[in-house]
Amino acid sequence: MSTPAQDDHPNDAARIVAELDLEAKVALLSGADKWHLEGVPGAGLAPAMVADGPHGLRKMAGNQLSLGGSTPATCFPTAVTLAASWDPELLEDVGAALGREARAQGVDVVLGPGLNLKRHPAGGRNFEYLSEDPLLAGTLAAALVRGIQSEGVGACLKHLAANHQERFRMVVDTIVDERTLREMELTGFEIAVRTSRPWTVMSAYNRLNGTYCSDHRWLLSEVLREEWGFDGLVMSDWGGMNDRVAAIQAGCDLEMPGSNKALDREVLLAAEQGRIAEAEIDRCATRVVELLIRAAANRAGEAPADLDAHHALARRAAAAGTVLLTNDGTLPLGDGAAAGHLAVVGAFAATPRFQGAGSSQVVPTRLDDLRTAPTTRLRGRADVSYAPGYDAATGATTDQLLAEAVTQASSAGVAIVVVGLPGRYESEGFDREHLALPPGHTQLVEAVLATGTPTVVVLQNGAPVVLPWADRAAAIVEAYLGGQAGGSALADVLVGDAEPGGRLAESFPAAVSDLPAHANFPGHPKQVEHREGALIGYRFHDTASVPAAFPFGHGLSYTTFAIDELEVTGEGTERTVEVTVRNTGERAGSEVVQVYLRAERSVLWRPAKELKASAKVRLEAGEEQRVSLPLDRRAFRVYDVSTQAWVVEAGTYEVLVGRSSTDIAARTTIEVDSDDLVTPGTVPAGAIATDEEFAALLGHPVPTPDPVLPFHRNSPVSDLPETPLGTRVHTALLAAAHRRIEGSNDAAEASSRQMFEAVINEAPLRAITLLGGGKPPIRVIDAMLDVLNGRARDRLGELLAQLRR
């Protein structure tokens, strides 16, 4: 389907807006309800619908924010799994399937993909993001956007910017120096915006260097629109609107979800008082109408999606993102699997962890599992037995469960042990407290390893884990969160019907304490300081010579490859890297060719190497291919804070080509000429900047976190018990919230309850109104603040009654 260009209807949209009165224009700038934009009936424009959808559509029935009860849709592998494929073409195919299902269900904009960088492996939402590297994250996000929008459905890049943790995400201030911000987080967004032209972008909950992202003119207008050329709509994250007047002036066009126009009066009053120009309101309203026009042009006459074909695509994608971390030759199992007896152990084999917890949860159209799939595949060739080993929901085990697992494994030729992270261990809304597997899972692995049966450990998790037993397993398969077809895809990989096509898009540290980001994660509730700069993931491990347990880009194959005959051609910053890739094994397979650059000398601090290009190459046994990977100015540029410009530093660069950030197969050097002047910058002495060094990098003193008192709209609910009156309000708010949870579809799901508990306690007071459909009115919140801060205490009882409703 053809998609109208972003600028096809600006005159129509401006004309429609010009015919509206001020109140109607302002009404357009907040949602009609939880999932719809306001329409313009007089212009024949119906409301547009949005839905969560990073890895599958989550169209809600009715006007609710519940995590359950959505219309069934194909649940594709989550972003962490898709990213491990290193395959933009595959992600474009997945995006197109998402777009087709969105059209079939009447959804106009899919709220995804997410591409915040993985600053710390314990980030609770890391499963929903792509990589620790901005080039890989931006390239893959752009592929998903192109796929979605090829079907006439809009995509939404999120969350701009620096939303790297869940703890106090709606109030925390991310303090990061401009060079790090530009070269890391913003580079991924820039690549995606420039190369895929998304219809929409979502601002992040957090503050960025003191300003809420929804209010951040530098971020949303100067960088996103003026520098990168974005001409679509910017919406807030759900409940993430801080100051509607400041947001409109900054370029945040739409408050979501609809809050029953709770903040409209503030905008109208500001216009009346001259604090905001009507032209600024018109600009945002025009962007909303442009989106309505585009959605209407792509909405009619679409056929139902082919769900069988999408399930098959999900199966292929899951196998492509499965990473073989270690293998002593036990895999693939083949048709004579396990000498006639294969033991499958672990409750996740029967009740798979196939997606993350939180707002991205999809109701799948069907669900494959590893307990059933190998039995079907190996019927008549091997017996497949099963033991749960632990409770799927909690991860806990018992002596009886362990004994049953040991019995099954002891009599098997090979044991497949499936472990990972239950939803209560990783979810949107809270961060992980450690990188360990649940104790019950570790006990199970140890017990099966002790039998002496060759043991293949399969991991189902959304982020890195530490594996103290790794050197004793026959093989370790990182399946991540494989979506609804993940069970069949795993069986395909284990028996050798498909190759483990994945390579890590993130580093697995040996210990979380190794990481410089860990010293400031998650940080103070009101402030997190990125004192590690760009030293995240492989940029840290390879620069500081602190080996990762499994490095960025790592992944084994069932065949072998040679990469050689490196040649770099071209002049200046326009170069082509060429290598010959040979499949030297006995079966077909794929290799990911990774190109890194290292500046041999620089007046700036630089990591030991940085990824600058990659290509996934598929070869038959014995086949070879000459692979070309282009490098342009972006590959060599650095950000000069003093001149506020991207510059290229002249000098010698080493070009490294390999299979991971540490497995380098070929290298050479090139000379790059440049007339750009590069200003020397502060170079921290260690991996974590001191107060003085961090202040120099920021260009100003390190801020101090906001005080608790006096209370204000952005005070988190958890601050309220600081005073006796606040304690009473806190109790009333939590009681009302718990009543809502108990009455929802999410009450029985432990991870959902845990998420809601965290969100409620860490949310700013304004979010009570914004996420509650305008109830209680924002004036009630403001009146309560007056009481809490020592004014109008005689109204406490009346206000508490309103909060309890």
Coordinates of C-alpha atoms in Angstrom, one line a residue, residues 165-507:
Q165 CA 15.2 3.0 33.8
E166 CA 11.8 2.3 35.3
R167 CA 12.3 3.4 38.9
F168 CA 10.7 6.8 39.3
R169 CA 10.6 7.1 35.5
M170 CA 7.9 9.8 35.6
V171 CA 9.9 12.2 37.8
V172 CA 13.6 11.3 37.6
D173 CA 16.0 13.9 36.0
T174 CA 18.5 12.3 33.7
I175 CA 21.7 14.3 34.0
V176 CA 24.0 13.6 31.0
D177 CA 26.6 15.6 29.2
E178 CA 25.7 16.8 25.7
R179 CA 28.4 14.9 23.8
T180 CA 27.4 11.6 25.4
L181 CA 23.7 12.4 24.7
R182 CA 24.4 13.3 21.1
E183 CA 26.7 10.4 20.2
M184 CA 24.8 7.7 22.1
E185 CA 21.1 8.0 22.8
L186 CA 20.2 10.7 20.2
T187 CA 22.2 9.1 17.4
G188 CA 19.9 6.1 17.4
F189 CA 16.8 8.3 17.2
E190 CA 18.4 10.4 14.5
I191 CA 19.1 7.4 12.3
A192 CA 15.6 6.2 12.7
V193 CA 14.0 9.6 12.1
R194 CA 16.1 10.5 9.0
T195 CA 15.9 7.1 7.3
S196 CA 12.3 6.0 8.0
R197 CA 10.3 9.2 8.5
P198 CA 8.0 8.0 11.2
W199 CA 4.5 9.5 11.4
T200 CA 4.9 10.1 15.2
V201 CA 7.4 10.3 18.0
M202 CA 6.6 9.8 21.7
S203 CA 8.3 12.0 24.3
A204 CA 9.7 10.2 27.4
Y205 CA 8.4 10.5 30.9
N206 CA 11.6 11.7 32.5
R207 CA 13.3 15.0 32.8
L208 CA 16.4 15.6 30.7
N209 CA 18.9 17.9 32.3
G210 CA 16.3 19.6 34.3
T211 CA 13.4 19.8 31.8
Y212 CA 10.6 17.3 31.3
C213 CA 10.9 15.8 27.9
S214 CA 7.3 16.8 27.0
D215 CA 8.3 20.4 27.7
H216 CA 11.8 20.2 26.1
R217 CA 12.0 22.8 23.3
W218 CA 15.7 22.0 22.5
L219 CA 14.9 18.3 22.2
L220 CA 11.5 18.4 20.4
S221 CA 12.0 21.4 18.2
E222 CA 15.6 22.4 17.8
V223 CA 17.0 18.8 17.5
L224 CA 14.1 16.6 16.4
R225 CA 12.5 19.0 13.9
E226 CA 15.0 21.6 12.9
E227 CA 18.2 19.4 12.8
W228 CA 16.7 16.0 11.8
G229 CA 13.8 17.2 9.7
F230 CA 11.0 15.5 11.5
D231 CA 7.7 16.8 10.3
G232 CA 5.2 14.5 12.0
L233 CA 3.4 14.6 15.3
V234 CA 4.9 14.4 18.8
M235 CA 2.7 12.9 21.5
S236 CA 3.3 12.5 25.3
D237 CA 3.8 9.1 26.9
W238 CA 0.6 8.0 28.7
G239 CA 0.2 10.4 31.7
G240 CA 3.5 12.0 30.8
M241 CA 2.3 15.5 30.1
N242 CA 3.9 17.9 32.6
D243 CA 2.9 21.5 31.6
R244 CA 0.5 21.7 28.7
V245 CA 1.4 25.3 27.9
A246 CA 5.2 24.7 27.9
A247 CA 4.7 21.5 26.0
I248 CA 2.8 23.2 23.1
Q249 CA 5.5 25.8 23.0
A250 CA 8.2 23.1 22.9
G251 CA 6.6 21.2 20.1
C252 CA 4.7 18.4 21.9
D253 CA 1.5 18.3 20.0
L254 CA -0.7 15.8 21.7
E255 CA -1.4 14.8 25.3
M256 CA -2.2 11.1 25.7
P257 CA -4.3 9.6 27.0
G258 CA -7.3 11.8 27.0
S259 CA -7.8 13.3 30.5
N260 CA -11.3 14.7 29.8
K261 CA -9.7 18.0 28.9
A262 CA -8.3 18.4 32.4
L263 CA -5.6 20.8 31.3
D264 CA -7.4 22.6 28.5
R265 CA -8.4 25.5 30.8
E266 CA -4.8 26.2 31.6
V267 CA -4.0 26.6 27.9
L268 CA -7.0 28.8 27.3
L269 CA -6.1 31.0 30.3
A270 CA -2.5 31.3 29.0
A271 CA -3.8 32.4 25.6
E272 CA -6.1 34.9 27.2
Q273 CA -3.2 36.3 29.3
G274 CA -0.8 36.4 26.3
R275 CA 1.5 33.8 27.7
I276 CA 1.0 31.6 24.6
A277 CA 0.4 32.7 21.1
E278 CA -2.6 31.3 19.1
A279 CA -0.1 30.6 16.3
E280 CA 1.7 28.2 18.6
I281 CA -1.6 26.4 19.3
D282 CA -2.4 26.4 15.6
R283 CA 1.0 24.8 14.8
C284 CA 0.3 21.8 17.1
A285 CA -3.4 21.5 16.0
T286 CA -2.3 21.4 12.4
R287 CA 0.0 18.5 13.0
V288 CA -2.9 16.6 14.7
V289 CA -5.1 17.3 11.7
E290 CA -2.4 16.2 9.3
L291 CA -2.3 12.9 11.1
L292 CA -6.1 12.5 10.9
I293 CA -5.9 13.2 7.2
R294 CA -3.2 10.6 6.6
A295 CA -5.0 8.0 8.7
A296 CA -8.3 8.6 6.8
A297 CA -6.5 8.2 3.5
N298 CA -5.2 4.8 4.4
R299 CA -8.1 3.4 6.3
A300 CA -10.7 1.9 3.9
G301 CA -11.2 -1.4 2.2
E302 CA -8.5 -3.6 3.7
A303 CA -8.5 -7.4 3.9
P304 CA -8.1 -9.4 7.1
A305 CA -4.5 -10.3 8.0
D306 CA -3.1 -13.8 7.2
L307 CA -2.5 -15.0 10.7
D308 CA -1.1 -18.3 9.6
A309 CA 1.5 -16.6 7.5
H310 CA 2.3 -14.2 10.4
H311 CA 2.7 -17.2 12.8
A312 CA 5.2 -18.7 10.4
L313 CA 7.0 -15.3 10.2
A314 CA 7.1 -15.2 14.0
R315 CA 8.6 -18.7 14.0
R316 CA 11.3 -17.7 11.5
A317 CA 12.1 -14.5 13.4
A318 CA 12.4 -16.3 16.7
A319 CA 14.9 -18.8 15.3
A320 CA 16.8 -15.9 13.7
G321 CA 17.1 -14.2 17.0
T322 CA 18.1 -17.3 19.0
V323 CA 21.8 -17.0 20.1
L324 CA 23.9 -20.0 20.7
L325 CA 26.2 -18.8 23.5
T326 CA 28.2 -22.1 24.0
N327 CA 28.2 -25.5 22.4
D328 CA 30.5 -28.5 22.9
G329 CA 29.0 -30.3 19.8
T330 CA 25.9 -31.6 21.5
L331 CA 23.8 -29.3 19.3
P332 CA 22.2 -29.8 16.9
L333 CA 20.5 -32.9 18.3
G334 CA 19.5 -34.3 14.9
D335 CA 16.9 -37.0 14.2
G336 CA 18.6 -39.5 16.5
A337 CA 18.2 -37.1 19.4
A338 CA 19.6 -38.0 22.7
A339 CA 20.2 -41.7 21.9
G340 CA 16.5 -42.3 22.0
H341 CA 15.5 -40.3 25.1
L342 CA 15.4 -36.6 25.4
A343 CA 14.5 -35.1 28.8
V344 CA 12.9 -31.6 28.7
V345 CA 13.0 -30.1 32.1
G346 CA 11.7 -26.7 33.3
A347 CA 8.2 -25.3 33.6
F348 CA 8.9 -22.7 30.9
A349 CA 9.0 -25.5 28.4
A350 CA 5.2 -26.1 29.0
T351 CA 4.3 -22.5 30.1
P352 CA 6.7 -20.4 28.1
R353 CA 7.9 -17.0 29.0
F354 CA 7.3 -15.6 25.5
Q355 CA 6.9 -11.9 26.0
G356 CA 7.6 -9.1 28.4
A357 CA 5.3 -7.8 31.2
G358 CA 3.7 -4.4 31.1
S359 CA 1.9 -2.3 28.4
S360 CA 3.3 -4.3 25.5
Q361 CA 1.6 -7.6 26.5
V362 CA -0.2 -9.2 23.5
V363 CA -3.0 -11.8 23.6
P364 CA -1.5 -14.3 21.1
T365 CA -3.5 -15.9 18.3
R366 CA -2.0 -19.2 19.4
L367 CA 1.0 -20.4 21.5
D368 CA 3.6 -23.0 20.7
D369 CA 5.6 -24.6 23.6
L370 CA 8.9 -26.5 23.8
R371 CA 7.3 -29.4 25.7
T372 CA 5.1 -30.3 22.7
A373 CA 7.2 -29.2 19.7
P374 CA 10.1 -31.7 20.0
T375 CA 7.7 -34.6 20.7
T376 CA 5.9 -33.8 17.4
R377 CA 9.2 -33.4 15.5
L378 CA 10.9 -36.5 16.9
R379 CA 7.9 -38.8 17.0
G380 CA 9.1 -42.4 16.2
R381 CA 12.8 -41.4 16.6
A382 CA 13.1 -40.5 20.3
D383 CA 11.1 -40.5 23.4
V384 CA 10.6 -37.1 25.0
S385 CA 9.9 -36.9 28.7
Y386 CA 9.1 -33.8 30.8
A387 CA 9.5 -32.6 34.4
P388 CA 8.5 -29.0 35.5
G389 CA 11.3 -28.5 38.0
Y390 CA 9.9 -25.3 39.3
D391 CA 6.7 -23.1 39.5
A392 CA 6.4 -21.1 36.3
A393 CA 4.9 -18.1 38.0
T394 CA 7.2 -17.7 40.9
G395 CA 10.4 -19.6 39.8
A396 CA 10.4 -21.4 43.1
T397 CA 11.2 -25.1 43.4
T398 CA 10.8 -27.9 45.9
D399 CA 12.7 -31.1 46.8
Q400 CA 10.0 -33.2 45.0
L401 CA 10.2 -31.1 41.8
L402 CA 14.0 -31.3 41.8
A403 CA 13.9 -35.1 42.4
E404 CA 11.5 -35.7 39.6
A405 CA 13.7 -33.6 37.2
V406 CA 16.9 -35.5 38.3
T407 CA 15.1 -38.8 37.6
Q408 CA 14.1 -37.8 34.1
A409 CA 17.5 -36.3 33.3
S410 CA 19.5 -39.3 34.7
S411 CA 17.9 -41.7 32.2
A412 CA 18.2 -39.4 29.2
G413 CA 20.8 -39.1 26.5
V414 CA 20.5 -35.3 26.7
A415 CA 18.7 -33.0 29.0
I416 CA 17.2 -29.7 27.9
V417 CA 16.7 -27.5 30.9
V418 CA 14.6 -24.4 30.3
V419 CA 15.1 -21.5 32.7
G420 CA 14.8 -17.8 32.7
L421 CA 13.1 -14.8 34.3
P422 CA 9.4 -14.9 35.4
G423 CA 7.4 -11.8 34.8
R424 CA 7.7 -10.7 38.4
Y425 CA 11.5 -10.5 37.9
E426 CA 11.4 -8.2 34.9
S427 CA 8.7 -5.9 33.7
E428 CA 7.8 -2.4 32.8
G429 CA 7.3 -0.3 35.9
F430 CA 10.3 -1.6 38.0
D431 CA 13.9 -2.5 37.5
R432 CA 15.6 -5.7 38.4
E433 CA 17.5 -5.8 41.7
H434 CA 20.2 -8.2 40.4
L435 CA 21.1 -10.2 37.3
A436 CA 20.7 -13.6 38.8
L437 CA 18.2 -16.2 37.8
P438 CA 15.6 -17.1 40.4
P439 CA 17.2 -19.4 43.0
G440 CA 14.8 -22.2 42.0
H441 CA 16.0 -22.1 38.4
T442 CA 19.7 -22.1 39.5
Q443 CA 19.1 -25.1 41.8
L444 CA 17.4 -27.0 38.9
V445 CA 20.3 -26.3 36.6
E446 CA 22.9 -27.4 39.2
A447 CA 20.9 -30.6 40.0
V448 CA 20.6 -31.7 36.4
L449 CA 24.3 -30.9 35.7
A450 CA 25.2 -33.1 38.7
T451 CA 23.6 -36.1 36.9
G452 CA 26.4 -36.1 34.3
T453 CA 23.9 -36.2 31.5
P454 CA 24.9 -33.7 28.7
T455 CA 22.8 -30.7 29.5
V456 CA 21.6 -28.0 27.2
V457 CA 20.4 -24.9 29.0
V458 CA 17.8 -22.8 27.2
L459 CA 17.2 -19.3 28.6
Q460 CA 13.9 -17.4 28.3
N461 CA 14.6 -13.9 29.5
G462 CA 14.5 -10.3 28.3
A463 CA 17.9 -9.1 29.4
P464 CA 21.3 -10.4 30.4
V465 CA 21.7 -12.8 33.3
V466 CA 24.7 -14.1 35.1
L467 CA 25.4 -17.8 34.7
P468 CA 27.9 -19.1 37.3
W469 CA 27.6 -22.7 35.9
A470 CA 28.1 -21.7 32.3
D471 CA 31.4 -23.7 31.8
R472 CA 29.7 -26.9 32.8
A473 CA 26.8 -26.9 30.4
A474 CA 27.0 -28.8 27.1
A475 CA 25.4 -25.9 25.4
I476 CA 23.7 -22.6 26.3
V477 CA 20.9 -21.3 24.1
E478 CA 19.7 -17.7 24.6
A479 CA 16.2 -17.8 23.3
Y480 CA 15.2 -14.5 24.8
L481 CA 11.4 -13.9 24.6
G482 CA 10.5 -15.7 21.4
G483 CA 6.9 -14.7 20.9
Q484 CA 4.0 -17.0 20.3
A485 CA 5.9 -19.3 17.9
G486 CA 9.0 -19.4 20.1
G487 CA 8.4 -23.0 21.3
S488 CA 8.4 -24.4 17.7
A489 CA 11.4 -22.1 16.7
L490 CA 13.4 -23.5 19.7
A491 CA 12.6 -27.0 18.6
D492 CA 13.7 -26.1 15.1
V493 CA 17.0 -24.8 16.4
L494 CA 17.7 -27.7 18.9
V495 CA 17.2 -30.4 16.3
G496 CA 18.9 -28.6 13.6
D497 CA 16.0 -27.8 11.3
A498 CA 17.0 -24.1 11.7
E499 CA 20.2 -22.5 12.6
P500 CA 20.7 -20.4 15.7
G501 CA 20.8 -17.2 13.7
G502 CA 21.2 -14.7 16.5
R503 CA 24.2 -12.6 17.7
L504 CA 24.0 -10.6 20.9
A505 CA 22.9 -7.0 20.5
E506 CA 24.0 -6.4 24.1
S507 CA 26.9 -7.5 26.3

